[in-house]
Short mmCIF file of C-alpha atoms in Angstrom, two decimals:
data_model
loop_
_atom_site.label_atom_id
_atom_site.label_comp_id
_atom_site.label_asym_id
_atom_site.label_seq_id
_atom_site.Cartn_x
_atom_site.Cartn_y
_atom_site.Cartn_z
CA MET W 1 0.91 -5.80 54.62
CA SER W 2 1.13 -1.67 54.58
CA GLY W 3 4.19 -1.64 52.75
CA ARG W 4 3.37 -4.30 50.13
CA GLN W 5 2.39 -2.42 46.47
CA GLY W 6 -1.37 -3.10 45.98
CA GLY W 7 -2.98 -2.99 42.42
CA LYS W 8 -2.38 -2.85 39.15
CA LEU W 9 1.72 -2.14 37.73
CA LYS W 10 2.29 0.34 35.21
CA PRO W 11 3.95 -1.94 32.62
CA LEU W 12 7.01 -0.59 31.41
CA LYS W 13 8.31 1.88 28.78
CA ALA W 14 9.49 0.47 25.48
CA ALA W 15 12.22 1.64 24.04
CA LYS W 16 11.93 4.03 20.99
CA LYS W 17 12.67 2.55 17.92
CA GLU W 18 15.18 3.99 15.68
CA LYS W 19 13.49 5.62 11.74
CA ALA W 20 15.28 4.40 9.12
CA GLU W 21 16.59 5.94 6.38
CA ASP W 22 14.66 4.91 3.26
CA ASP W 23 17.50 3.70 0.60
CA GLU W 24 16.73 5.16 -2.93
CA GLU W 25 14.85 1.83 -4.50
CA THR W 26 12.39 2.26 -1.22
CA LYS W 27 11.56 5.75 -2.15
CA ALA W 28 11.26 5.08 -5.83
CA PHE W 29 8.23 2.76 -4.70
CA LYS W 30 6.20 4.82 -2.56
CA ALA W 31 6.61 7.56 -5.23
CA LYS W 32 5.35 5.13 -7.42
CA GLN W 33 2.51 3.98 -4.81
CA LYS W 34 1.85 7.25 -4.78
CA ALA W 35 1.13 7.93 -8.24
CA ASP W 36 -0.42 5.04 -8.77
CA ALA W 37 -2.85 5.96 -6.34
CA ALA W 38 -4.30 9.57 -7.81
CA ALA W 39 -4.35 8.11 -10.92
CA LEU W 40 -6.97 5.61 -9.91
CA LYS W 41 -8.54 7.80 -7.99
CA ALA W 42 -8.74 10.29 -11.02
CA ALA W 43 -9.95 7.43 -12.60
CA SER W 44 -12.76 6.91 -10.32
CA GLU W 45 -13.88 10.96 -10.17
CA GLN W 46 -13.82 10.64 -14.53
CA ALA W 47 -15.91 7.38 -13.68
CA LYS W 48 -18.36 8.84 -11.63
CA GLN W 49 -19.18 11.95 -13.74
CA LYS W 50 -20.20 9.33 -16.96
CA GLY W 51 -22.77 7.53 -14.53
CA PRO W 52 -23.41 4.39 -14.86
CA LEU W 53 -23.41 0.91 -17.04
CA ILE W 54 -25.92 0.07 -18.21
CA GLY W 55 -26.96 -2.66 -20.64
CA GLY W 56 -28.71 -2.46 -24.16
CA GLY W 57 -31.96 -4.77 -21.70
CA ILE W 58 -32.42 -8.17 -21.85
CA LYS W 59 -28.98 -9.54 -23.99
CA LYS W 60 -30.32 -12.12 -26.48
CA SER W 61 -28.17 -15.23 -27.61
CA GLY W 62 -27.56 -16.65 -31.03
CA LYS W 63 -29.45 -19.44 -30.75
CA LYS W 64 -33.35 -20.12 -32.04
#
């Protein structure tokens, strides 16, 4: 039994994936997403400065 290898075997290494080159459409899409995220973050920061939106208290319906 001394000739046999015991215990857990190490997993084989997976082959490295090749980096796919982005075409122009993908680059444009990623740039648009980045710009949208930056605009959203800027709008979020601006909204935080103004404070919470509080209504005029109890809303009254038009019925009497």
